[in-house]
Coordinates of C-alpha atoms and ligand atoms in Angstrom, one line a residue:
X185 CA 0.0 0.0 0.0
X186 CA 1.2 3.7 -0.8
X187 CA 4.0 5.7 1.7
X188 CA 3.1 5.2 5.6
X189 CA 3.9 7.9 7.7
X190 CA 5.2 5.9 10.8
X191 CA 3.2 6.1 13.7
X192 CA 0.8 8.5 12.9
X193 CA -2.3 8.9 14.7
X194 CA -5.4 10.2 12.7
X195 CA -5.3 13.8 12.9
X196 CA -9.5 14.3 13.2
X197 CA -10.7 17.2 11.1
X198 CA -10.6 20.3 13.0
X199 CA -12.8 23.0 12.5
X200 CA -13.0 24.9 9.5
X201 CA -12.4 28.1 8.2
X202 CA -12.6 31.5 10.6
X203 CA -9.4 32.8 12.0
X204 CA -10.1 31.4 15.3
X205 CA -11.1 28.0 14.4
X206 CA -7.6 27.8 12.1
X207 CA -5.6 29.1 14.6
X208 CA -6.9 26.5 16.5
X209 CA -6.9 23.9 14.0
X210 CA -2.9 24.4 13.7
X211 CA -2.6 24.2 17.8
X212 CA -4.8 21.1 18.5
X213 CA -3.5 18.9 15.3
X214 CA 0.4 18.4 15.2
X215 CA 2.3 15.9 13.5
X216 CA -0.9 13.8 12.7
X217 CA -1.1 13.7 16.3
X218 CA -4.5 14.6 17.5
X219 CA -4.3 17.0 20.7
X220 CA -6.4 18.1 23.2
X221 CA -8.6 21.3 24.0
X222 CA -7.0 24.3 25.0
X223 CA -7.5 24.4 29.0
X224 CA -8.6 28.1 28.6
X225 CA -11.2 26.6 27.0
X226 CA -12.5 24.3 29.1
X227 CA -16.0 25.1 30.6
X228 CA -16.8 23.8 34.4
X229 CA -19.9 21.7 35.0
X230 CA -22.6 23.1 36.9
X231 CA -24.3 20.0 38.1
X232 CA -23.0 19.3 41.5
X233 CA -23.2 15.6 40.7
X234 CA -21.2 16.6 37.7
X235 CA -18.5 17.9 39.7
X236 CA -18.3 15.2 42.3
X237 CA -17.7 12.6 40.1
X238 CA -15.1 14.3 38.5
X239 CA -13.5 14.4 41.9
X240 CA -14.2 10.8 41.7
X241 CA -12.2 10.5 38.4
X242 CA -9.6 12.3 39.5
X243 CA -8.7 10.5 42.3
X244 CA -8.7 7.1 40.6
X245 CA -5.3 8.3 38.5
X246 CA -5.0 5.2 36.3
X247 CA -7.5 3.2 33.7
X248 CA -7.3 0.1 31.5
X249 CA -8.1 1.5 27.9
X250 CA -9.2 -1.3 25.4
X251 CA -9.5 -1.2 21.6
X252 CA -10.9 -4.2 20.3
X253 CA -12.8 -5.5 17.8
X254 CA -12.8 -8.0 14.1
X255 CA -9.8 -5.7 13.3
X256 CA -7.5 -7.6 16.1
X257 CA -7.7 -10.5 13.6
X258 CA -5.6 -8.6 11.4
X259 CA -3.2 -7.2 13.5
X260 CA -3.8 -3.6 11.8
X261 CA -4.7 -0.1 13.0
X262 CA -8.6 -0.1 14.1
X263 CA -10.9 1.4 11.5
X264 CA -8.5 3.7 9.8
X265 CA -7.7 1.9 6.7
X266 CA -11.2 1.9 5.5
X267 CA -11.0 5.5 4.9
X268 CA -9.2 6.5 1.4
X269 CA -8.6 10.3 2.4
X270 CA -6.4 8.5 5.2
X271 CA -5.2 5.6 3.2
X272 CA -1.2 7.7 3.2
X273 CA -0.6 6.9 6.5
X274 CA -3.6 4.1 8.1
X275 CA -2.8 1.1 5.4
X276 CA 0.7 0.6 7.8
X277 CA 0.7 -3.0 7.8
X278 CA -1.8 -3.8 4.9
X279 CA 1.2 -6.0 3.0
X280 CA -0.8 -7.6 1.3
X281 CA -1.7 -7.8 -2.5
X282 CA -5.3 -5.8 -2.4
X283 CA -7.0 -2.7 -3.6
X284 CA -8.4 0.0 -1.5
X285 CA -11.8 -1.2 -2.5
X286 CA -11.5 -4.8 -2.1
X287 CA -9.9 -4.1 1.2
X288 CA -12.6 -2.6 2.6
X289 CA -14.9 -5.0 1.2
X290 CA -12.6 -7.5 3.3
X291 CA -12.9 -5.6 6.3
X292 CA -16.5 -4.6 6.4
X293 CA -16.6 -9.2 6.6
X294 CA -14.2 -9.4 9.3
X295 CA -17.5 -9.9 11.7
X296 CA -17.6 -12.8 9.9
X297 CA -15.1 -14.3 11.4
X298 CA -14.7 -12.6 14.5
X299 CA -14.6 -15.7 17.1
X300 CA -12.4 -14.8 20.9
X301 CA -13.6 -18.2 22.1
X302 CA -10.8 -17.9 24.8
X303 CA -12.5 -14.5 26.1
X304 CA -13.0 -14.7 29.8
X305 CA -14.0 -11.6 30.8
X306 CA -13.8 -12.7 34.9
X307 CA -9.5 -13.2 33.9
X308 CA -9.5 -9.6 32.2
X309 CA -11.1 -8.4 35.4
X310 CA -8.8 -10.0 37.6
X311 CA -5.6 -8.6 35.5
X312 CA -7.0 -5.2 35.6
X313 CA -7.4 -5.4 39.1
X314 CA -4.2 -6.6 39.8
X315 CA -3.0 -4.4 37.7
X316 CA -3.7 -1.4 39.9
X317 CA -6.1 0.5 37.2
X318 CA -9.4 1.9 38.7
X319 CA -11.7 1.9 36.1
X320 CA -12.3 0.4 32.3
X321 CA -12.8 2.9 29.4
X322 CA -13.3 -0.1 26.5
X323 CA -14.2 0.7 23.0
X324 CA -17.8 -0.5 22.4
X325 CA -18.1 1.1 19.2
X326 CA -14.8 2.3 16.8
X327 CA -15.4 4.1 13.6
X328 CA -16.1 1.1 11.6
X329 CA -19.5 0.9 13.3
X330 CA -18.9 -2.7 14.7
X331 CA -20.9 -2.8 18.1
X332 CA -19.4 -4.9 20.8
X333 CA -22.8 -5.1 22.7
X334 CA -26.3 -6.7 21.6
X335 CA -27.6 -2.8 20.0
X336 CA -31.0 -2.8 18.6
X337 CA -30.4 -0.4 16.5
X338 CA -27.6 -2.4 14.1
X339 CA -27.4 -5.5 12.5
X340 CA -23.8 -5.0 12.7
X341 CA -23.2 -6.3 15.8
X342 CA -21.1 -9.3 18.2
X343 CA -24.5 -10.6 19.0
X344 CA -25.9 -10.5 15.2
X345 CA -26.1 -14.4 14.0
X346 CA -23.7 -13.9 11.3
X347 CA -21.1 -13.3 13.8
X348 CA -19.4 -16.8 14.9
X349 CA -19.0 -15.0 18.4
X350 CA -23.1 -14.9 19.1
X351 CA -23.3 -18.4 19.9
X352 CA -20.9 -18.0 22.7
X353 CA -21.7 -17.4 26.3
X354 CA -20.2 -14.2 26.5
X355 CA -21.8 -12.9 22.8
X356 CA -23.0 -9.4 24.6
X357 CA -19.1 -9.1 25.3
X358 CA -19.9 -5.0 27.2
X359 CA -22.3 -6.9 28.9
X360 CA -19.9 -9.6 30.7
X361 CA -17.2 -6.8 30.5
X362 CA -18.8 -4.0 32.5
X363 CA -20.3 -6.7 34.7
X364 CA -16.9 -8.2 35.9
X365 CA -14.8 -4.9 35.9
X366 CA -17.5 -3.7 38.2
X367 CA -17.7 -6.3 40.1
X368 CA -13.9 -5.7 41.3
X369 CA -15.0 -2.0 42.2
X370 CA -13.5 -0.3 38.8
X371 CA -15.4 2.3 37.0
X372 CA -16.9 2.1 34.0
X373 CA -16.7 4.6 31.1
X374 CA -17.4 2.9 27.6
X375 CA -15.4 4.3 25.0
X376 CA -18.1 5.4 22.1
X377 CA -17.4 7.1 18.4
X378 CA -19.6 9.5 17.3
X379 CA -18.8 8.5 13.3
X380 CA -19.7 5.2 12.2
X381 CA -18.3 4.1 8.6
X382 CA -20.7 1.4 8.3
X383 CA -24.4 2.8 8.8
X384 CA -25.4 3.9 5.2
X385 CA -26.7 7.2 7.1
X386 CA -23.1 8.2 7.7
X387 CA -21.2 6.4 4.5
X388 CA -23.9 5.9 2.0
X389 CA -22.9 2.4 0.0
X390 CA -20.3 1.4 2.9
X391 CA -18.1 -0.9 1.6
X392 CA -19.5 -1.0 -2.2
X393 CA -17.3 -0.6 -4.9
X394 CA -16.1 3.1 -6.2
X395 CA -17.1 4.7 -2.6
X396 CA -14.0 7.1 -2.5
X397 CA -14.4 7.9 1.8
X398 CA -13.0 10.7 3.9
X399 CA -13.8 10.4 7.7
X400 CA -16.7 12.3 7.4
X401 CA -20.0 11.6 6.3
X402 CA -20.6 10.7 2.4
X403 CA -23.1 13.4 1.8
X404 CA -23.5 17.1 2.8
X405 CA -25.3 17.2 6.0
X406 CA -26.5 20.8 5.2
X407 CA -27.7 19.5 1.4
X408 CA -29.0 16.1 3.5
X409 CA -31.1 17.3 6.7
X410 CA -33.0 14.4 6.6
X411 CA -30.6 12.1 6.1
X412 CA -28.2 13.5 8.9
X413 CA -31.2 13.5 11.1
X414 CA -31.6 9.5 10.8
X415 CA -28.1 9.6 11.7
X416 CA -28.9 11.5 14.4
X417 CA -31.2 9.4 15.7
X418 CA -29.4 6.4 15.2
X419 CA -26.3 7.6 17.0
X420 CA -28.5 9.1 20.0
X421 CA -30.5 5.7 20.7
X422 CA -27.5 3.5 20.7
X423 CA -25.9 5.9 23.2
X424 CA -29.0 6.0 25.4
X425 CA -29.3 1.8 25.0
X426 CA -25.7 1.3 26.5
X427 CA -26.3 4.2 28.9
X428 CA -29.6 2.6 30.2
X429 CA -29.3 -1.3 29.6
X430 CA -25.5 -2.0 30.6
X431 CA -25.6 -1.2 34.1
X432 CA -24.0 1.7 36.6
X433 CA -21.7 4.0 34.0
X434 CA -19.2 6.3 35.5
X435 CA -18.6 8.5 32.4
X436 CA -19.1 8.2 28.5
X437 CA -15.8 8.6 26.8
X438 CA -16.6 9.9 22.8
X439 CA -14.0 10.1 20.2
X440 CA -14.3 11.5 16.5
X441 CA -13.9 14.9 17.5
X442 CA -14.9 16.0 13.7
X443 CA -18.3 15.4 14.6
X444 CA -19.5 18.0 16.2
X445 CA -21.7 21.3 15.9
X446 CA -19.2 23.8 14.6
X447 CA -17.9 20.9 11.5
X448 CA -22.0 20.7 10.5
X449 CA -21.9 17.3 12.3
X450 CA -24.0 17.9 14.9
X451 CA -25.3 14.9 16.9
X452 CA -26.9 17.2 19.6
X453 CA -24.9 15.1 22.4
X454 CA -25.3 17.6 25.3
X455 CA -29.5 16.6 24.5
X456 CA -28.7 12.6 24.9
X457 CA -26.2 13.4 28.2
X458 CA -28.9 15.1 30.2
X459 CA -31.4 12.6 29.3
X460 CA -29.2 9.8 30.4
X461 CA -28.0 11.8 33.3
X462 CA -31.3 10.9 34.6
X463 CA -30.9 7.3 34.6
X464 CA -26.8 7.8 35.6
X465 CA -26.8 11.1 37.7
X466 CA -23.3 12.6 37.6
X467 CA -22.3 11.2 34.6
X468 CA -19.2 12.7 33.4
X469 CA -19.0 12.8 29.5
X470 CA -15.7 13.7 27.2
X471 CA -16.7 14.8 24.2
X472 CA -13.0 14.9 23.2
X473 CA -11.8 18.1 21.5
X474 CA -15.0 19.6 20.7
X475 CA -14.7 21.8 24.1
X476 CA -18.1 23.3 25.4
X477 CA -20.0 21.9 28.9
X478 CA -19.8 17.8 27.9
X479 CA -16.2 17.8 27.3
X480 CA -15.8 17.1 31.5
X481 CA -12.0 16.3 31.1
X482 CA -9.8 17.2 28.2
X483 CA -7.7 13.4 27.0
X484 CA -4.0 14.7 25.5
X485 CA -3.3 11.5 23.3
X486 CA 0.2 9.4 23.3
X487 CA 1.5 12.5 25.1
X488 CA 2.1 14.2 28.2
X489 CA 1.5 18.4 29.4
X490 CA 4.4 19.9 30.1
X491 CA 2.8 21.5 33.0
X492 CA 0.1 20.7 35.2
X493 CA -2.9 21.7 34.0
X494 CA -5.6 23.3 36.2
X495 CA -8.5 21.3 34.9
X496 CA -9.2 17.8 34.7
X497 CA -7.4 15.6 31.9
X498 CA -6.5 12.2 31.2
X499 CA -3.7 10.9 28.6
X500 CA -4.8 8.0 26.8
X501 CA -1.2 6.1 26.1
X502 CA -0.5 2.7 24.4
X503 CA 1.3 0.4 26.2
X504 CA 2.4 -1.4 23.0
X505 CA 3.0 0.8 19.5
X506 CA -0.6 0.9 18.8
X507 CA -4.2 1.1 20.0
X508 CA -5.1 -2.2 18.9
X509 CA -3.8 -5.6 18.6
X510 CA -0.4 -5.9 16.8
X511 CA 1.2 -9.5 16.4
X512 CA 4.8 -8.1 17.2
X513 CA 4.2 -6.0 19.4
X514 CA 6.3 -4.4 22.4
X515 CA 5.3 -2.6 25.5
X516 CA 6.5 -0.5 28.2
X517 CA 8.5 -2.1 30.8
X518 CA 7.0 -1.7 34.3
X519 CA 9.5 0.8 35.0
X520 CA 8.5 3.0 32.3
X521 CA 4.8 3.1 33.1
X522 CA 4.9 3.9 36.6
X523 CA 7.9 6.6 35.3
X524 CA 5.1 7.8 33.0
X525 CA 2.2 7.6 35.5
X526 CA 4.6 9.5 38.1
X527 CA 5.3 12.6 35.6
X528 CA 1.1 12.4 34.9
X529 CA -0.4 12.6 38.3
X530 CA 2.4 15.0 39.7
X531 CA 0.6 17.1 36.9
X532 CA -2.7 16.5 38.2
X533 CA -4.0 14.2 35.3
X534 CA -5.2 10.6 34.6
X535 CA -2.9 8.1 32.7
X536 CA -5.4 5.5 30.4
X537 CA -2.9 2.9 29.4
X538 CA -4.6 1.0 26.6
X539 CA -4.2 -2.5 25.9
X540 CA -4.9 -4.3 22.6
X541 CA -6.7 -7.9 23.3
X542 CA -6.1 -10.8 20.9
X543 CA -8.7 -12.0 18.3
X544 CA -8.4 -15.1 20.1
X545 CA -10.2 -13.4 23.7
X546 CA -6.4 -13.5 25.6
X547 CA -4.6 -10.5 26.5
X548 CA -1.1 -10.2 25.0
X549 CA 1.2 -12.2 27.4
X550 CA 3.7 -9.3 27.2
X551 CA 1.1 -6.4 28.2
X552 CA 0.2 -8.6 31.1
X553 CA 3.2 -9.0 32.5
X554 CA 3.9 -5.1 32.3
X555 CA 0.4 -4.5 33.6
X556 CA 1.1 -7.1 36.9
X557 CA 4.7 -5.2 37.0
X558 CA 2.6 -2.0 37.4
X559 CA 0.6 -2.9 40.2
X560 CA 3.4 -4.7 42.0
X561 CA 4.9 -1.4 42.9
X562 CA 1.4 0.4 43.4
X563 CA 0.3 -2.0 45.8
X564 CA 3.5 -0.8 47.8
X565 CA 3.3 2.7 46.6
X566 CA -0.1 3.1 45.6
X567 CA -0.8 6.0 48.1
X568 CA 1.4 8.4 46.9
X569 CA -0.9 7.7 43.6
X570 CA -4.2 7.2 44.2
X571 CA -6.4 10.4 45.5
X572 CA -3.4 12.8 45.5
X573 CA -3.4 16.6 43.7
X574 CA -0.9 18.9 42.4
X575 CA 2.0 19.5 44.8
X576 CA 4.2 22.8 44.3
X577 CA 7.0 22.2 42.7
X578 CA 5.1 19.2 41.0
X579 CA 8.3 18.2 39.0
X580 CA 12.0 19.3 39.7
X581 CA 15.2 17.4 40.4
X582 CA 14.3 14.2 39.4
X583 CA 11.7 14.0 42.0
X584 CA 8.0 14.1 41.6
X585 CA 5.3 15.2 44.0
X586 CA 1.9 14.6 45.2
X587 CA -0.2 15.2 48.4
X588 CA -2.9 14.0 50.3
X589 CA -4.3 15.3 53.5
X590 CA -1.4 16.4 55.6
X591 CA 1.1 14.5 53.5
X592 CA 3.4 15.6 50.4
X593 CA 5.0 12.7 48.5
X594 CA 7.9 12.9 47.2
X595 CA 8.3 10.5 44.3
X596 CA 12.2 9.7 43.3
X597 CA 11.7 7.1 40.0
X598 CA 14.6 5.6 38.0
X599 CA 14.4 5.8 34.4
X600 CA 17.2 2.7 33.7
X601 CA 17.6 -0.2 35.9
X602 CA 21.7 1.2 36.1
X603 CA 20.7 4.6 37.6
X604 CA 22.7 4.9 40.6
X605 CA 21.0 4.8 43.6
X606 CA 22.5 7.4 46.5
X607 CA 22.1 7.0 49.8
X608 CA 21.5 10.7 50.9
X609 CA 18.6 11.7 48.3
X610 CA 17.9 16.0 47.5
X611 CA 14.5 16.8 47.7
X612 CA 13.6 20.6 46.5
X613 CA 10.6 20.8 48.5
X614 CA 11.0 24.3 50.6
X615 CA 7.5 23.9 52.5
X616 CA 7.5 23.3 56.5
X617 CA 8.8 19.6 56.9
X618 CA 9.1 17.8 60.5
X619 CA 9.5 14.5 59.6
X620 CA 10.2 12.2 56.8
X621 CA 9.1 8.3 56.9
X622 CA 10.2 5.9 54.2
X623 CA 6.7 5.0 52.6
X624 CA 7.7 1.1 51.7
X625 CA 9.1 0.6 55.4
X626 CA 7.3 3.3 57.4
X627 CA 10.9 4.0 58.6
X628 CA 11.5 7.4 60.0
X629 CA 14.6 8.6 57.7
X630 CA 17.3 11.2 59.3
X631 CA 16.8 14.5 56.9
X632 CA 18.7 17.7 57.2
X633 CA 17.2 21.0 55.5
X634 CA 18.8 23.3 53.1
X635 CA 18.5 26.5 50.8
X636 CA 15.7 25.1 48.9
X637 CA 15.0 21.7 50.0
X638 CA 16.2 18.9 52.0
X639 CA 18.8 15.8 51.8
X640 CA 17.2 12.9 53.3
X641 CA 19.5 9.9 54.8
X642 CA 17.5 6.7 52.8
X643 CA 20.1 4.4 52.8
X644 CA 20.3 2.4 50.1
X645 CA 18.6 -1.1 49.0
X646 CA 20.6 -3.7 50.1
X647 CA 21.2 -7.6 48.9
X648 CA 19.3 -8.4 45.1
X649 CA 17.5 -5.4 45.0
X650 CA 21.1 -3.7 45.1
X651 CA 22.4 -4.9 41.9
X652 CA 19.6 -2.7 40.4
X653 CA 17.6 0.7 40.5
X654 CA 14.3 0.5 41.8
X655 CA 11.9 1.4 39.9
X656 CA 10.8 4.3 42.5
X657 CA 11.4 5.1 45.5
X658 CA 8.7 7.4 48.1
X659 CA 8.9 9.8 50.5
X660 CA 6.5 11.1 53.0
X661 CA 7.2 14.6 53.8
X662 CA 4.9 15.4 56.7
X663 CA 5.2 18.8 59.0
Ligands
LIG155 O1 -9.2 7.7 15.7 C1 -9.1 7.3 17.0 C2 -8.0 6.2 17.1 O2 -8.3 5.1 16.3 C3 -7.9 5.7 18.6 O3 -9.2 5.2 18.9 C4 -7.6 7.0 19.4 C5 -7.6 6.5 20.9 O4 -7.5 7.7 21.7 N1 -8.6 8.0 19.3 C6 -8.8 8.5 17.9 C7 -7.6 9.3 17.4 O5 -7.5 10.5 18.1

């Protein structure tokens, strides 16, 4: 297939024309790498319920993100390569002999075939768990209008009898999903795109031969009223159907940014969020770079804020090279997730770390072994994690801090296993300190202050644990 521009991520269509809107088209889209609202504009709920489940959200610091779907059969990127205005860069990995059409063709079928007969939902549970994540943001719907739930408004669909996958146990897959993650006490915010390639109200002809596609609709929604408004419809009862039939929802997480008022795609979602908010009260919703009251939390993707940002955000990051399912894939090392979720929450945001199940139901031995690796250390240094805010000076020196009720964390992480581990550790933390406790021992450390900080005596590990860095270490500063 033509040129691939590695690792891109679909840059969604900004809005068009007006000064403003370019200006902001150039800020929010860089290098094919879709960014995130602009935190000046970023609009505060006013339901109370609104904002205490944000508070919710933003103590849980770290989600399992999931993208999975008939695409994990091929090992490809999810949706993108149906669409021929993205063919430059999403056809990475198509290597085989076939034509745009024909591949879509082939695509459109892989529900056909889609059969995770080793999918145990209870196992995925237990992993997540064990993994240390707090809730479950899982794509129940990607572009390519597959729905990973029984909807009764698609034939395209796990549960549809053309699927080998309805005749399993675990058919309604969102169903036994959301069921076991919340079992275990983790949230639940399904992942839902508002575009859908395959509903012939979006992509007239889907899949037929000579449909040249962009990402957005086939027809003009201005010229099509009608039409857009059966789309509409559509889009608004599947929503309400997973936001009424699935169970206890924490927040609706909804991708596609180019559909959205201001691109003439608008679904009206603020309408279907208030009406479910009265079968989920408090129901946060990220309507992801559209701005406006139902973008709750802004979701930087595959990157980081330099700064802390003063309103609530999330990073979505793949733990492999890609969103979904990749035979040769490699992920993060323990040591560089918890080094990435340390830079995220001293910065006040959430770190989704996505994970890309098989087509055969199992998790990626790899990922899971990273995943387990995570929650090793968090179940020793979960607290310095978990329900903590913004610490002044957030980042500096090497060390990263948090707080909590009448206690600052101070965070020391090594990058490489050969980082040399001192035994008399600087912490540039200049507020009023009268003790410091190792958190992993609860040992009360010897500390001397200084212009600007504090050199605290921590010893150093001793016996195996000596031959190699930690992966962080976690010091309670307390007055
Ligand atoms: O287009 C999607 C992409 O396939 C993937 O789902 C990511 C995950 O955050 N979101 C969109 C790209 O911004």
């Amino acid at each position: 297939m033509g040129e691939e521009k590695k690792d891109a991520l679909p840059a969604a269509e900004m809005p068009v024309d007006g000064e403003e809107e370019k200006k902001e088209k150039e800020e929010a889209v860089q290098d094919g790498v879709h960014n995130y609202s602009r935190e000046d504009r970023y609009v505060w709920p006013e339901d109370p319920k609104v904002l205490k489940k944000l508070e919710w959200f933003r103590d849980q610091k770290l989600g399992l993100m999931m993208h999975w779907g008939p695409y994990s059969q091929w090992g490809i990127v999810e949706s993108w390569a149906l669409s021929d205005a993205d063919a430059v860069w999403s056809r990475r990995g198509i290597d085989w002999e076939i034509t745009g059409e024909e591949l879509k063709k082939q695509y459109f079928a892989l529900n056909k075939t889609f059969n995770p007969a080793r999918f145990e939902p209870e196992k995925w549970a237990d992993i997540a768990k064990t993994a240390g994540t707090r809730y479950l943001l899982f794509t129940t719907k990607h572009h390519d209008g597959f729905c990973m739930w029984d909807s009764q408004y698609s034939d395209y669909k796990v549960t549809a009898p053309d699927c080998p996958f309805s005749a399993n146990r675990y058919a309604d897959i969102c169903a036994h999903l959301f069921e076991s993650f919340r079992k275990r006490g983790l949230g639940i915010i399904p992942y839902f795109s508002k575009a859908d390639w395959h509903v012939d109200s979006y992509w007239k002809e889907a899949g037929e031969k000579g449909t040249y596609q962009n990402r957005g609709p086939s027809y003009d929604p201005k010229e099509n009223p009608e039409e857009w408004e059966r789309f509409v419809t559509f889009t608004q009862n599947q929503i309400m159907e997973l936001g009424t039939r699935y169970g206890h929802l924490d927040g609706m997480w909804f991708d596609a940014g180019w559909v959205c008022e201001r691109n003439g795609q608008d679904i009206r979602l603020g309408e279907v969020i208030e009406r479910l908010r009265k079968y989920q009260p408090g129901l946060l919703c990220a309507d992801r770079t559209v701005g406006g009251p139902y973008e709750n939390y802004v979701t930087p993707e595959q990157c980081v804020p330099e700064k802390p940002l003063s309103i609530p955000w999330e990073s979505c990051i793949t733990l492999g090279t890609s969103f979904s399912f990749a035979y040769e894939d490699s992920y993060k090392s323990p040591r560089e997730v918890i080094c990435l979720l340390a830079d995220i929450v001293a910065k006040g945001g959430n770190l989704a770390i996505n994970v890309g199940p098989q087509p055969n139901g199992c998790l990626p031995k790899g990922a899971v072994k990273s995943l387990l690796g995570m929650g090793e250390w968090l179940s020793v240094y979960g607290d310095a994690i978990y329900g903590t805010r913004v610490c002044a000076p957030y980042k500096k020196d090497g060390i990263a801090f948090t707080k909590k009720e009448d206690t600052v964390y101070a965070i020391q992480t090594f990058p490489r296993e050969d980082c040399a581990v001192e035994e008399e550790v600087w912490i540039p933390y200049e507020g009023a300190v009268g003790a410091v406790t190792a958190l992993d021992s609860g040992e009360k450390l010897p500390f001397i202050k200084g212009q600007g900080g504090l050199t605290v005596r921590a010893g150093r590990p001793c016996g195996k644990r000596a031959e190699k860095a930690p992966i962080g270490r976690v010091f309670c500063l307390q007055r």
